[in-house]
Amino acid sequence: MTLREPQGAALPEVGVFARTFPRDTAAEVADAVAAAGFTLAQFNFSAIATPTLAPDVSAATVASVGQTFRDAGVSLWGLSATYNIINPDQARRTEQTHDAARLIRLSPALEVTAVTLCSGTRNADNMWADHPDNRSPAAWADLRTTLDTLLEAAAEAGVTLGIEPEPTNVIDSAERALRLITELGADARHVGIVLDPANLVTARTLDHQRDIFDEAFDLLGEHIIGLQAKDLTAAGPAPLGRGELDHSLICDRALQLDHPVPIIIQDAADHDAARAGTYLREQLDTAGRTRRDP
């Protein structure tokens, strides 16, 4: 990975998941995002009480959502299209893949860079729950088959599919994310990695987070298109900045990327989002000043 020259480089933009502010309308969500101090967001139709894959949403509605956020001064970096792409219920998987491909093709109206996915689990009841068959050759083959359909849609739409290493999914590590990128060959130009450092550590490995984060950034750096930010302690999730993750290290590694990527805050409470945004910007600012004046 090529290190980015820090002098004069712009800091990564801090955004937030729009579903942090569930409301009745897109205008209310956009206004809440802006009121919390953000000009960047990742949209999920669940923010307006609609299924994430929005199978019944019209193209006109998608376009209206995009315009509504732009009118509020908020850019949409990404759109969530998360579903279990290796669901052992093949009929359900086929139906949702059709819906996801449709949503991907509609996503240009939002002016997003990326459409984010879940790499899937053999657990049919919970796409965020582990299953021993996730590391089987059959699970990997189903991942690749489903991605073929989604890659076609992404190529038509001119967007990038965001794959996030998740500890309970098929892509559960930086190494398996790199394997996917390598296997995709030319199609990898339509795929990028959304890296959430909190997903890479557990209560038992918090003391080794520097080594874990360095390995992930070193392996995936050139493929990273976005970062996510949340926090945790040995006991479980925590508000951003009030856990045990080393965000100064994460921000420093973000500044070393040879291309700027946004950092999107995940899992913040509605009432705490503004503070979390301020905290993360301060961490980035400190990391930037440290790199300029070591």
PDB file of C-alpha atoms in Angstrom:
ATOM      1  CA  MET A   1       0.000   0.000   0.000  1.00  0.00           C
ATOM      2  CA  THR A   2       1.259   3.457  -0.873  1.00  0.00           C
ATOM      3  CA  LEU A   3       1.212   5.917   2.004  1.00  0.00           C
ATOM      4  CA  ARG A   4      -0.543   9.176   1.399  1.00  0.00           C
ATOM      5  CA  GLU A   5       1.445  12.376   1.865  1.00  0.00           C
ATOM      6  CA  PRO A   6      -0.059  14.012   4.965  1.00  0.00           C
ATOM      7  CA  GLN A   7       0.936  17.630   4.304  1.00  0.00           C
ATOM      8  CA  GLY A   8      -2.146  19.553   3.263  1.00  0.00           C
ATOM      9  CA  ALA A   9      -4.200  16.400   2.776  1.00  0.00           C
ATOM     10  CA  ALA A  10      -7.888  16.739   3.563  1.00  0.00           C
ATOM     11  CA  LEU A  11      -9.129  14.725   6.502  1.00  0.00           C
ATOM     12  CA  PRO A  12     -11.604  11.914   5.801  1.00  0.00           C
ATOM     13  CA  GLU A  13     -15.201  13.060   5.889  1.00  0.00           C
ATOM     14  CA  VAL A  14     -17.238  11.809   8.827  1.00  0.00           C
ATOM     15  CA  GLY A  15     -20.732  10.558   8.112  1.00  0.00           C
ATOM     16  CA  VAL A  16     -23.466   8.640   9.882  1.00  0.00           C
ATOM     17  CA  PHE A  17     -25.921   5.848   9.186  1.00  0.00           C
ATOM     18  CA  ALA A  18     -29.230   7.498   8.324  1.00  0.00           C
ATOM     19  CA  ARG A  19     -31.075   4.752  10.213  1.00  0.00           C
ATOM     20  CA  THR A  20     -29.652   6.351  13.383  1.00  0.00           C
ATOM     21  CA  PHE A  21     -32.600   8.728  13.006  1.00  0.00           C
ATOM     22  CA  PRO A  22     -35.700   6.646  12.203  1.00  0.00           C
ATOM     23  CA  ARG A  23     -38.482   8.956  11.081  1.00  0.00           C
ATOM     24  CA  ASP A  24     -41.668   8.845   9.036  1.00  0.00           C
ATOM     25  CA  THR A  25     -40.281  10.613   5.968  1.00  0.00           C
ATOM     26  CA  ALA A  26     -36.968  11.010   4.169  1.00  0.00           C
ATOM     27  CA  ALA A  27     -37.150  14.765   4.746  1.00  0.00           C
ATOM     28  CA  GLU A  28     -37.326  14.241   8.501  1.00  0.00           C
ATOM     29  CA  VAL A  29     -34.393  11.836   8.396  1.00  0.00           C
ATOM     30  CA  ALA A  30     -32.302  14.197   6.278  1.00  0.00           C
ATOM     31  CA  ASP A  31     -33.077  17.131   8.569  1.00  0.00           C
ATOM     32  CA  ALA A  32     -32.088  15.072  11.631  1.00  0.00           C
ATOM     33  CA  VAL A  33     -28.790  14.058  10.003  1.00  0.00           C
ATOM     34  CA  ALA A  34     -28.012  17.679   9.190  1.00  0.00           C
ATOM     35  CA  ALA A  35     -29.077  18.905  12.644  1.00  0.00           C
ATOM     36  CA  ALA A  36     -26.594  16.475  14.214  1.00  0.00           C
ATOM     37  CA  GLY A  37     -23.800  18.145  12.254  1.00  0.00           C
ATOM     38  CA  PHE A  38     -23.328  15.696   9.391  1.00  0.00           C
ATOM     39  CA  THR A  39     -23.147  16.434   5.683  1.00  0.00           C
ATOM     40  CA  LEU A  40     -22.616  12.793   4.711  1.00  0.00           C
ATOM     41  CA  ALA A  41     -24.718   9.697   5.365  1.00  0.00           C
ATOM     42  CA  GLN A  42     -25.351   6.115   4.378  1.00  0.00           C
ATOM     43  CA  PHE A  43     -28.999   5.518   3.594  1.00  0.00           C
ATOM     44  CA  ASN A  44     -31.099   2.512   4.488  1.00  0.00           C
ATOM     45  CA  PHE A  45     -34.766   2.410   3.575  1.00  0.00           C
ATOM     46  CA  SER A  46     -35.408   1.032   7.055  1.00  0.00           C
ATOM     47  CA  ALA A  47     -34.890   4.621   8.278  1.00  0.00           C
ATOM     48  CA  ILE A  48     -38.351   5.387   6.886  1.00  0.00           C
ATOM     49  CA  ALA A  49     -40.008   2.145   8.002  1.00  0.00           C
ATOM     50  CA  THR A  50     -39.505   0.415   4.650  1.00  0.00           C
ATOM     51  CA  PRO A  51     -37.769  -2.946   4.109  1.00  0.00           C
ATOM     52  CA  THR A  52     -34.063  -2.490   3.406  1.00  0.00           C
ATOM     53  CA  LEU A  53     -34.339  -3.930  -0.113  1.00  0.00           C
ATOM     54  CA  ALA A  54     -37.392  -1.752  -0.795  1.00  0.00           C
ATOM     55  CA  PRO A  55     -38.997  -4.165  -3.298  1.00  0.00           C
ATOM     56  CA  ASP A  56     -42.126  -2.027  -3.676  1.00  0.00           C
ATOM     57  CA  VAL A  57     -40.441   1.388  -3.817  1.00  0.00           C
ATOM     58  CA  SER A  58     -40.734   3.127  -7.173  1.00  0.00           C
ATOM     59  CA  ALA A  59     -37.899   4.699  -9.119  1.00  0.00           C
ATOM     60  CA  ALA A  60     -39.580   8.066  -8.565  1.00  0.00           C
ATOM     61  CA  THR A  61     -39.493   7.551  -4.803  1.00  0.00           C
ATOM     62  CA  VAL A  62     -35.806   6.660  -4.870  1.00  0.00           C
ATOM     63  CA  ALA A  63     -35.083   9.797  -6.878  1.00  0.00           C
ATOM     64  CA  SER A  64     -37.146  11.854  -4.432  1.00  0.00           C
ATOM     65  CA  VAL A  65     -35.148  10.516  -1.476  1.00  0.00           C
ATOM     66  CA  GLY A  66     -31.917  11.513  -3.167  1.00  0.00           C
ATOM     67  CA  GLN A  67     -33.151  15.009  -3.917  1.00  0.00           C
ATOM     68  CA  THR A  68     -34.482  15.404  -0.383  1.00  0.00           C
ATOM     69  CA  PHE A  69     -31.076  14.705   1.130  1.00  0.00           C
ATOM     70  CA  ARG A  70     -29.331  17.000  -1.321  1.00  0.00           C
ATOM     71  CA  ASP A  71     -31.799  19.764  -0.446  1.00  0.00           C
ATOM     72  CA  ALA A  72     -30.889  19.273   3.222  1.00  0.00           C
ATOM     73  CA  GLY A  73     -27.184  19.634   2.416  1.00  0.00           C
ATOM     74  CA  VAL A  74     -26.429  15.948   2.988  1.00  0.00           C
ATOM     75  CA  SER A  75     -24.637  13.759   0.457  1.00  0.00           C
ATOM     76  CA  LEU A  76     -25.352  10.041   0.420  1.00  0.00           C
ATOM     77  CA  TRP A  77     -22.129   8.058   0.233  1.00  0.00           C
ATOM     78  CA  GLY A  78     -23.730   4.638   0.391  1.00  0.00           C
ATOM     79  CA  LEU A  79     -26.961   2.681   0.252  1.00  0.00           C
ATOM     80  CA  SER A  80     -27.557  -0.440   2.326  1.00  0.00           C
ATOM     81  CA  ALA A  81     -28.756  -3.504   0.418  1.00  0.00           C
ATOM     82  CA  THR A  82     -28.027  -5.998   3.154  1.00  0.00           C
ATOM     83  CA  TYR A  83     -29.616  -9.426   3.076  1.00  0.00           C
ATOM     84  CA  ASN A  84     -28.394 -12.985   3.540  1.00  0.00           C
ATOM     85  CA  ILE A  85     -26.799 -13.675   0.176  1.00  0.00           C
ATOM     86  CA  ILE A  86     -26.032 -17.325   0.992  1.00  0.00           C
ATOM     87  CA  ASN A  87     -29.299 -18.081   2.750  1.00  0.00           C
ATOM     88  CA  PRO A  88     -29.817 -21.870   2.766  1.00  0.00           C
ATOM     89  CA  ASP A  89     -33.434 -21.154   1.778  1.00  0.00           C
ATOM     90  CA  GLN A  90     -32.706 -20.922  -1.929  1.00  0.00           C
ATOM     91  CA  ALA A  91     -36.133 -19.569  -2.878  1.00  0.00           C
ATOM     92  CA  ARG A  92     -35.790 -16.746  -0.363  1.00  0.00           C
ATOM     93  CA  ARG A  93     -32.236 -16.071  -1.533  1.00  0.00           C
ATOM     94  CA  THR A  94     -33.337 -15.883  -5.174  1.00  0.00           C
ATOM     95  CA  GLU A  95     -36.192 -13.509  -4.355  1.00  0.00           C
ATOM     96  CA  GLN A  96     -34.003 -11.174  -2.310  1.00  0.00           C
ATOM     97  CA  THR A  97     -31.202 -11.231  -4.874  1.00  0.00           C
ATOM     98  CA  HIS A  98     -33.704 -10.068  -7.489  1.00  0.00           C
ATOM     99  CA  ASP A  99     -34.811  -7.261  -5.159  1.00  0.00           C
ATOM    100  CA  ALA A 100     -31.227  -6.281  -4.346  1.00  0.00           C
ATOM    101  CA  ALA A 101     -30.243  -6.162  -8.023  1.00  0.00           C
ATOM    102  CA  ARG A 102     -33.247  -3.920  -8.708  1.00  0.00           C
ATOM    103  CA  LEU A 103     -32.261  -1.597  -5.863  1.00  0.00           C
ATOM    104  CA  ILE A 104     -28.665  -1.461  -7.098  1.00  0.00           C
ATOM    105  CA  ARG A 105     -29.885  -0.418 -10.546  1.00  0.00           C
ATOM    106  CA  LEU A 106     -31.995   2.341  -8.956  1.00  0.00           C
ATOM    107  CA  SER A 107     -29.183   3.584  -6.712  1.00  0.00           C
ATOM    108  CA  PRO A 108     -27.692   6.147  -9.156  1.00  0.00           C
ATOM    109  CA  ALA A 109     -30.684   8.379  -8.400  1.00  0.00           C
ATOM    110  CA  LEU A 110     -29.279   8.716  -4.882  1.00  0.00           C
ATOM    111  CA  GLU A 111     -25.852   9.669  -6.291  1.00  0.00           C
ATOM    112  CA  VAL A 112     -24.202   7.098  -4.044  1.00  0.00           C
ATOM    113  CA  THR A 113     -20.701   5.741  -4.474  1.00  0.00           C
ATOM    114  CA  ALA A 114     -21.371   2.337  -2.966  1.00  0.00           C
ATOM    115  CA  VAL A 115     -24.123  -0.154  -2.274  1.00  0.00           C
ATOM    116  CA  THR A 116     -23.222  -2.213   0.774  1.00  0.00           C
ATOM    117  CA  LEU A 117     -23.912  -5.912   1.245  1.00  0.00           C
ATOM    118  CA  CYS A 118     -23.791  -8.649   3.870  1.00  0.00           C
ATOM    119  CA  SER A 119     -21.582 -11.543   2.749  1.00  0.00           C
ATOM    120  CA  GLY A 120     -24.017 -13.986   4.292  1.00  0.00           C
ATOM    121  CA  THR A 121     -24.323 -16.917   6.659  1.00  0.00           C
ATOM    122  CA  ARG A 122     -25.807 -20.397   6.567  1.00  0.00           C
ATOM    123  CA  ASN A 123     -27.908 -19.379   9.573  1.00  0.00           C
ATOM    124  CA  ALA A 124     -31.350 -19.049   8.007  1.00  0.00           C
ATOM    125  CA  ASP A 125     -32.838 -17.136  10.935  1.00  0.00           C
ATOM    126  CA  ASN A 126     -30.289 -14.359  11.475  1.00  0.00           C
ATOM    127  CA  MET A 127     -27.900 -13.006   8.845  1.00  0.00           C
ATOM    128  CA  TRP A 128     -25.591 -11.715  11.603  1.00  0.00           C
ATOM    129  CA  ALA A 129     -25.309 -15.095  13.368  1.00  0.00           C
ATOM    130  CA  ASP A 130     -22.496 -17.573  12.769  1.00  0.00           C
ATOM    131  CA  HIS A 131     -22.897 -21.082  11.416  1.00  0.00           C
ATOM    132  CA  PRO A 132     -20.260 -23.847  11.128  1.00  0.00           C
ATOM    133  CA  ASP A 133     -20.997 -24.273   7.419  1.00  0.00           C
ATOM    134  CA  ASN A 134     -19.998 -20.684   6.649  1.00  0.00           C
ATOM    135  CA  ARG A 135     -16.464 -21.863   5.938  1.00  0.00           C
ATOM    136  CA  SER A 136     -17.534 -24.692   3.654  1.00  0.00           C
ATOM    137  CA  PRO A 137     -16.743 -24.768  -0.079  1.00  0.00           C
ATOM    138  CA  ALA A 138     -20.477 -24.803  -0.808  1.00  0.00           C
ATOM    139  CA  ALA A 139     -21.033 -21.566   1.113  1.00  0.00           C
ATOM    140  CA  TRP A 140     -18.202 -19.883  -0.788  1.00  0.00           C
ATOM    141  CA  ALA A 141     -19.604 -21.139  -4.101  1.00  0.00           C
ATOM    142  CA  ASP A 142     -23.032 -19.694  -3.280  1.00  0.00           C
ATOM    143  CA  LEU A 143     -21.406 -16.380  -2.358  1.00  0.00           C
ATOM    144  CA  ARG A 144     -19.709 -16.228  -5.748  1.00  0.00           C
ATOM    145  CA  THR A 145     -22.869 -17.253  -7.628  1.00  0.00           C
ATOM    146  CA  THR A 146     -25.013 -14.614  -5.935  1.00  0.00           C
ATOM    147  CA  LEU A 147     -22.351 -11.967  -6.451  1.00  0.00           C
ATOM    148  CA  ASP A 148     -22.380 -12.642 -10.178  1.00  0.00           C
ATOM    149  CA  THR A 149     -25.941 -11.301 -10.374  1.00  0.00           C
ATOM    150  CA  LEU A 150     -25.192  -8.316  -8.139  1.00  0.00           C
ATOM    151  CA  LEU A 151     -21.976  -7.496  -9.998  1.00  0.00           C
ATOM    152  CA  GLU A 152     -23.896  -7.299 -13.254  1.00  0.00           C
ATOM    153  CA  ALA A 153     -26.311  -4.822 -11.681  1.00  0.00           C
ATOM    154  CA  ALA A 154     -23.448  -2.787 -10.188  1.00  0.00           C
ATOM    155  CA  ALA A 155     -21.680  -2.588 -13.535  1.00  0.00           C
ATOM    156  CA  GLU A 156     -24.867  -1.300 -15.188  1.00  0.00           C
ATOM    157  CA  ALA A 157     -25.427   1.249 -12.422  1.00  0.00           C
ATOM    158  CA  GLY A 158     -21.820   2.403 -12.205  1.00  0.00           C
ATOM    159  CA  VAL A 159     -21.624   1.845  -8.436  1.00  0.00           C
ATOM    160  CA  THR A 160     -19.295  -0.182  -6.250  1.00  0.00           C
ATOM    161  CA  LEU A 161     -20.466  -3.082  -4.122  1.00  0.00           C
ATOM    162  CA  GLY A 162     -19.189  -2.685  -0.568  1.00  0.00           C
ATOM    163  CA  ILE A 163     -18.183  -5.924   1.153  1.00  0.00           C
ATOM    164  CA  GLU A 164     -17.597  -5.759   4.899  1.00  0.00           C
ATOM    165  CA  PRO A 165     -15.649  -8.427   6.795  1.00  0.00           C
ATOM    166  CA  GLU A 166     -18.010  -9.634   9.540  1.00  0.00           C
ATOM    167  CA  PRO A 167     -17.007 -12.214  12.161  1.00  0.00           C
ATOM    168  CA  THR A 168     -20.207 -14.245  11.683  1.00  0.00           C
ATOM    169  CA  ASN A 169     -20.347 -14.173   7.884  1.00  0.00           C
ATOM    170  CA  VAL A 170     -18.542 -15.941   5.038  1.00  0.00           C
ATOM    171  CA  ILE A 171     -16.150 -13.007   4.654  1.00  0.00           C
ATOM    172  CA  ASP A 172     -15.086 -13.060   8.285  1.00  0.00           C
ATOM    173  CA  SER A 173     -11.548 -11.700   8.082  1.00  0.00           C
ATOM    174  CA  ALA A 174      -9.216  -9.500   6.093  1.00  0.00           C
ATOM    175  CA  GLU A 175      -7.657 -12.620   4.586  1.00  0.00           C
ATOM    176  CA  ARG A 176     -10.953 -13.926   3.204  1.00  0.00           C
ATOM    177  CA  ALA A 177     -11.850 -10.472   1.906  1.00  0.00           C
ATOM    178  CA  LEU A 178      -8.574 -10.396  -0.005  1.00  0.00           C
ATOM    179  CA  ARG A 179      -9.238 -13.906  -1.312  1.00  0.00           C
ATOM    180  CA  LEU A 180     -12.537 -12.703  -2.775  1.00  0.00           C
ATOM    181  CA  ILE A 181     -10.946  -9.664  -4.409  1.00  0.00           C
ATOM    182  CA  THR A 182      -8.211 -11.845  -5.891  1.00  0.00           C
ATOM    183  CA  GLU A 183     -10.620 -14.467  -7.236  1.00  0.00           C
ATOM    184  CA  LEU A 184     -12.874 -11.860  -8.836  1.00  0.00           C
ATOM    185  CA  GLY A 185     -10.115 -10.754 -11.168  1.00  0.00           C
ATOM    186  CA  ALA A 186     -11.366  -8.053 -13.545  1.00  0.00           C
ATOM    187  CA  ASP A 187     -14.747  -7.984 -11.801  1.00  0.00           C
ATOM    188  CA  ALA A 188     -13.026  -6.739  -8.659  1.00  0.00           C
ATOM    189  CA  ARG A 189     -13.221  -3.229 -10.122  1.00  0.00           C
ATOM    190  CA  HIS A 190     -16.893  -3.280  -9.093  1.00  0.00           C
ATOM    191  CA  VAL A 191     -16.143  -4.331  -5.497  1.00  0.00           C
ATOM    192  CA  GLY A 192     -14.579  -2.497  -2.576  1.00  0.00           C
ATOM    193  CA  ILE A 193     -13.998  -3.241   1.070  1.00  0.00           C
ATOM    194  CA  VAL A 194     -15.892  -1.447   3.812  1.00  0.00           C
ATOM    195  CA  LEU A 195     -13.689  -1.931   6.847  1.00  0.00           C
ATOM    196  CA  ASP A 196     -15.126  -1.791  10.352  1.00  0.00           C
ATOM    197  CA  PRO A 197     -12.196  -2.291  12.758  1.00  0.00           C
ATOM    198  CA  ALA A 198     -14.572  -3.197  15.587  1.00  0.00           C
ATOM    199  CA  ASN A 199     -15.554  -6.313  13.645  1.00  0.00           C
ATOM    200  CA  LEU A 200     -11.984  -7.576  13.662  1.00  0.00           C
ATOM    201  CA  VAL A 201     -11.466  -7.821  17.426  1.00  0.00           C
ATOM    202  CA  THR A 202     -13.162  -9.618  20.286  1.00  0.00           C
ATOM    203  CA  ALA A 203     -13.044  -9.267  24.051  1.00  0.00           C
ATOM    204  CA  ARG A 204     -10.122 -11.696  24.039  1.00  0.00           C
ATOM    205  CA  THR A 205      -8.138  -9.871  21.362  1.00  0.00           C
ATOM    206  CA  LEU A 206      -8.589  -6.236  22.406  1.00  0.00           C
ATOM    207  CA  ASP A 207      -5.023  -6.202  23.730  1.00  0.00           C
ATOM    208  CA  HIS A 208      -3.774  -7.112  20.244  1.00  0.00           C
ATOM    209  CA  GLN A 209      -5.783  -4.601  18.242  1.00  0.00           C
ATOM    210  CA  ARG A 210      -2.729  -2.764  16.898  1.00  0.00           C
ATOM    211  CA  ASP A 211      -1.431  -5.922  15.230  1.00  0.00           C
ATOM    212  CA  ILE A 212      -4.915  -6.836  13.986  1.00  0.00           C
ATOM    213  CA  PHE A 213      -5.649  -3.399  12.538  1.00  0.00           C
ATOM    214  CA  ASP A 214      -2.219  -3.054  10.958  1.00  0.00           C
ATOM    215  CA  GLU A 215      -2.634  -6.411   9.234  1.00  0.00           C
ATOM    216  CA  ALA A 216      -6.084  -5.479   7.907  1.00  0.00           C
ATOM    217  CA  PHE A 217      -4.981  -2.109   6.554  1.00  0.00           C
ATOM    218  CA  ASP A 218      -1.813  -3.608   5.066  1.00  0.00           C
ATOM    219  CA  LEU A 219      -3.714  -6.422   3.329  1.00  0.00           C
ATOM    220  CA  LEU A 220      -6.734  -4.446   2.146  1.00  0.00           C
ATOM    221  CA  GLY A 221      -5.585  -0.832   1.994  1.00  0.00           C
ATOM    222  CA  GLU A 222      -5.805  -0.306  -1.749  1.00  0.00           C
ATOM    223  CA  HIS A 223      -9.260  -1.936  -1.833  1.00  0.00           C
ATOM    224  CA  ILE A 224     -10.823   0.001   1.062  1.00  0.00           C
ATOM    225  CA  ILE A 225     -13.587   2.341  -0.093  1.00  0.00           C
ATOM    226  CA  GLY A 226     -15.004   3.258   3.294  1.00  0.00           C
ATOM    227  CA  LEU A 227     -14.561   2.809   7.018  1.00  0.00           C
ATOM    228  CA  GLN A 228     -17.160   2.335   9.709  1.00  0.00           C
ATOM    229  CA  ALA A 229     -16.843   3.514  13.288  1.00  0.00           C
ATOM    230  CA  LYS A 230     -18.253   2.032  16.448  1.00  0.00           C
ATOM    231  CA  ASP A 231     -16.812   1.003  19.802  1.00  0.00           C
ATOM    232  CA  LEU A 232     -16.740  -1.852  22.263  1.00  0.00           C
ATOM    233  CA  THR A 233     -15.409  -3.030  25.580  1.00  0.00           C
ATOM    234  CA  ALA A 234     -14.673  -6.516  26.839  1.00  0.00           C
ATOM    235  CA  ALA A 235     -18.287  -6.581  28.021  1.00  0.00           C
ATOM    236  CA  GLY A 236     -19.815  -5.643  24.668  1.00  0.00           C
ATOM    237  CA  PRO A 237     -20.754  -2.633  22.511  1.00  0.00           C
ATOM    238  CA  ALA A 238     -20.149   0.890  23.804  1.00  0.00           C
ATOM    239  CA  PRO A 239     -20.848   4.426  22.580  1.00  0.00           C
ATOM    240  CA  LEU A 240     -18.180   5.695  20.217  1.00  0.00           C
ATOM    241  CA  GLY A 241     -15.193   7.015  22.176  1.00  0.00           C
ATOM    242  CA  ARG A 242     -16.326   5.423  25.416  1.00  0.00           C
ATOM    243  CA  GLY A 243     -15.036   1.931  24.749  1.00  0.00           C
ATOM    244  CA  GLU A 244     -11.624   0.342  24.385  1.00  0.00           C
ATOM    245  CA  LEU A 245     -10.961   0.627  20.650  1.00  0.00           C
ATOM    246  CA  ASP A 246      -7.878   2.653  19.752  1.00  0.00           C
ATOM    247  CA  HIS A 247      -9.450   5.237  17.472  1.00  0.00           C
ATOM    248  CA  SER A 248      -6.256   7.280  17.337  1.00  0.00           C
ATOM    249  CA  LEU A 249      -4.599   4.281  15.669  1.00  0.00           C
ATOM    250  CA  ILE A 250      -7.560   3.710  13.358  1.00  0.00           C
ATOM    251  CA  CYS A 251      -7.567   7.371  12.306  1.00  0.00           C
ATOM    252  CA  ASP A 252      -3.817   7.327  11.745  1.00  0.00           C
ATOM    253  CA  ARG A 253      -4.118   4.288   9.491  1.00  0.00           C
ATOM    254  CA  ALA A 254      -7.000   5.947   7.632  1.00  0.00           C
ATOM    255  CA  LEU A 255      -4.746   8.920   6.924  1.00  0.00           C
ATOM    256  CA  GLN A 256      -2.078   6.595   5.528  1.00  0.00           C
ATOM    257  CA  LEU A 257      -4.342   5.289   2.783  1.00  0.00           C
ATOM    258  CA  ASP A 258      -3.310   6.508  -0.650  1.00  0.00           C
ATOM    259  CA  HIS A 259      -6.908   7.579  -1.342  1.00  0.00           C
ATOM    260  CA  PRO A 260      -9.338   9.412   0.949  1.00  0.00           C
ATOM    261  CA  VAL A 261     -12.302   7.378   2.215  1.00  0.00           C
ATOM    262  CA  PRO A 262     -15.248   8.412   4.397  1.00  0.00           C
ATOM    263  CA  ILE A 263     -15.743   7.151   7.931  1.00  0.00           C
ATOM    264  CA  ILE A 264     -19.383   6.373   8.664  1.00  0.00           C
ATOM    265  CA  ILE A 265     -20.541   6.161  12.282  1.00  0.00           C
ATOM    266  CA  GLN A 266     -22.608   3.067  12.978  1.00  0.00           C
ATOM    267  CA  ASP A 267     -24.831   2.130  15.917  1.00  0.00           C
ATOM    268  CA  ALA A 268     -24.891   5.556  17.555  1.00  0.00           C
ATOM    269  CA  ALA A 269     -27.984   6.503  19.520  1.00  0.00           C
ATOM    270  CA  ASP A 270     -30.078   9.298  18.026  1.00  0.00           C
ATOM    271  CA  HIS A 271     -29.366  11.593  20.993  1.00  0.00           C
ATOM    272  CA  ASP A 272     -25.622  10.781  20.992  1.00  0.00           C
ATOM    273  CA  ALA A 273     -24.828  11.036  17.280  1.00  0.00           C
ATOM    274  CA  ALA A 274     -23.682  14.674  17.352  1.00  0.00           C
ATOM    275  CA  ARG A 275     -21.233  13.964  20.187  1.00  0.00           C
ATOM    276  CA  ALA A 276     -19.922  10.876  18.398  1.00  0.00           C
ATOM    277  CA  GLY A 277     -19.330  12.927  15.254  1.00  0.00           C
ATOM    278  CA  THR A 278     -17.424  15.570  17.198  1.00  0.00           C
ATOM    279  CA  TYR A 279     -15.330  12.908  18.916  1.00  0.00           C
ATOM    280  CA  LEU A 280     -14.354  11.235  15.643  1.00  0.00           C
ATOM    281  CA  ARG A 281     -13.493  14.531  13.940  1.00  0.00           C
ATOM    282  CA  GLU A 282     -11.273  15.430  16.892  1.00  0.00           C
ATOM    283  CA  GLN A 283      -9.502  12.088  16.630  1.00  0.00           C
ATOM    284  CA  LEU A 284      -8.906  12.632  12.924  1.00  0.00           C
ATOM    285  CA  ASP A 285      -7.692  16.173  13.487  1.00  0.00           C
ATOM    286  CA  THR A 286      -5.239  15.023  16.171  1.00  0.00           C
ATOM    287  CA  ALA A 287      -3.983  12.211  13.944  1.00  0.00           C
ATOM    288  CA  GLY A 288      -3.514  14.659  11.071  1.00  0.00           C
ATOM    289  CA  ARG A 289      -1.573  17.143  13.200  1.00  0.00           C
ATOM    290  CA  THR A 290       0.587  14.356  14.616  1.00  0.00           C
ATOM    291  CA  ARG A 291       1.503  13.182  11.127  1.00  0.00           C
ATOM    292  CA  ARG A 292       2.345  16.712  10.013  1.00  0.00           C
ATOM    293  CA  ASP A 293       4.367  17.476  13.135  1.00  0.00           C
ATOM    294  CA  PRO A 294       5.797  14.188  14.394  1.00  0.00           C
TER     295      PRO A 294
END
